[in-house]
């Protein structure tokens, strides 16, 4: 169960009364239509883009019969939910419906069924449909870690079946599989991919998904370079269950005399807005009480617009360990750095110098909230026991103190530098390309890395976890 279950919807419901006459229909509906009823009412109340969806208008239905006919026209809860999304291909790409809310509750706590590694997918040079993968992240003490999977490993097949565009989702979604490793040969031309080859090595790793709880503080270490103590934090999720661990990392940074900080958000798809405000307060400390970020709801819920402030304490943890920095370096990628990660960058920029190294971020400025089928409040209290559906719609726009939102096309880096499949390096090592670039900029070496010609990368959305690219309100 979540550590913090004080959902903002308790406040939201106090400010709005349903205008329809459909509150007493539930006992007369089939299970599917009953769930559809929950979906419509929750979206009608909170959806950020309600005014753009005619079917969510408060006066959409004039009778019980008309409302029931509407609900019955959708054969699944997913179909009615998807019909209510505003421009899902371009604007609302992030609202979600879940048929088992235990999965998302566990995921928000950091607990998932996983093999414990992440990867990027690419087209094999010289082909159109053949695919290979490069391991980017291995979670500490996970099944992958224990099986010997390492960042930078290349794989070309799964269960002895070569990966292609058409089969990759099926193969990589299996609970158990054998990863068939390969070697990437640049043929001595680092910046030219057409003559590169990928060949199986005969080495294999067997992996099975297990229930695993991730501490998002993946690496926290102090690097001394050029006489400067540089903190390096690889942080993989804004998880409110591990705020004490995050705060402890900053206590270690402070005791080590850290005066510069690199926050690695390359594989951080988001999480809690409040946790982002806490992290910002750890990085700074000199802005206590000032507005860090603001949320704005739909026109019916504008009374619930709120600010998240810089603070000196964490609820349930204690005093924040702050570094009082005037500059921070942030490492990003375009596939994974999203939502609350972008919120941190965007909302710190009015206050301190934020130097972004890496790639354009995903581009998500909206916040969501998890809603359950329960009387009135849509919380877990008195939740409907006949099903386990929940929805997580976009409910608010996030902006910084200057009223600026994260652009839909993402935040551009100050120093563009992408990860390269055949030269990923070791996370936390001073020679890892993105971290090395940050250290060079901090120390004034100014080494600069060249960007080789792009490999053709593939989208990984079908393989992302349940809270990737999310920003939610506790």
mmCIF file of C-alpha atoms in Angstrom, residues 151 232 262 264 266-267 329-333 357-359 415-420 423-424 427 429-440 449 451:
data_model
loop_
_atom_site.group_PDB
_atom_site.id
_atom_site.type_symbol
_atom_site.label_atom_id
_atom_site.label_comp_id
_atom_site.label_asym_id
_atom_site.label_seq_id
_atom_site.Cartn_x
_atom_site.Cartn_y
_atom_site.Cartn_z
ATOM 1 C CA UNK A 151 25.446 -1.910 -19.139
ATOM 2 C CA UNK A 232 27.024 12.423 -8.789
ATOM 3 C CA UNK A 262 25.494 16.178 -11.466
ATOM 4 C CA UNK A 264 21.571 11.883 -13.802
ATOM 5 C CA UNK A 266 18.569 9.694 -18.126
ATOM 6 C CA UNK A 267 16.238 6.847 -17.158
ATOM 7 C CA UNK A 329 24.174 19.704 -14.116
ATOM 8 C CA UNK A 330 21.423 17.379 -15.362
ATOM 9 C CA UNK A 331 21.921 14.433 -17.732
ATOM 10 C CA UNK A 332 19.019 13.534 -20.045
ATOM 11 C CA UNK A 333 17.869 11.196 -22.815
ATOM 12 C CA UNK A 357 23.737 17.614 -21.042
ATOM 13 C CA UNK A 358 22.326 14.910 -23.282
ATOM 14 C CA UNK A 359 19.272 14.790 -25.513
ATOM 15 C CA UNK A 415 25.227 20.571 -24.446
ATOM 16 C CA UNK A 416 23.843 18.034 -26.955
ATOM 17 C CA UNK A 417 25.358 14.602 -26.477
ATOM 18 C CA UNK A 418 23.540 11.344 -27.094
ATOM 19 C CA UNK A 419 24.321 7.902 -25.805
ATOM 20 C CA UNK A 420 25.953 5.601 -28.365
ATOM 21 C CA UNK A 423 30.235 3.218 -26.386
ATOM 22 C CA UNK A 424 27.932 3.512 -23.376
ATOM 23 C CA UNK A 427 27.561 4.636 -15.016
ATOM 24 C CA UNK A 429 32.734 6.232 -13.996
ATOM 25 C CA UNK A 430 34.562 9.470 -14.787
ATOM 26 C CA UNK A 431 35.091 8.253 -18.356
ATOM 27 C CA UNK A 432 31.418 7.572 -19.072
ATOM 28 C CA UNK A 433 30.747 10.029 -21.923
ATOM 29 C CA UNK A 434 27.935 12.164 -20.464
ATOM 30 C CA UNK A 435 29.386 12.309 -16.957
ATOM 31 C CA UNK A 436 32.838 13.015 -18.413
ATOM 32 C CA UNK A 437 31.354 15.942 -20.350
ATOM 33 C CA UNK A 438 29.846 17.349 -17.154
ATOM 34 C CA UNK A 439 33.134 17.000 -15.268
ATOM 35 C CA UNK A 440 35.010 18.639 -18.140
ATOM 36 C CA UNK A 449 32.722 14.800 -27.269
ATOM 37 C CA UNK A 451 28.413 13.007 -31.854
#
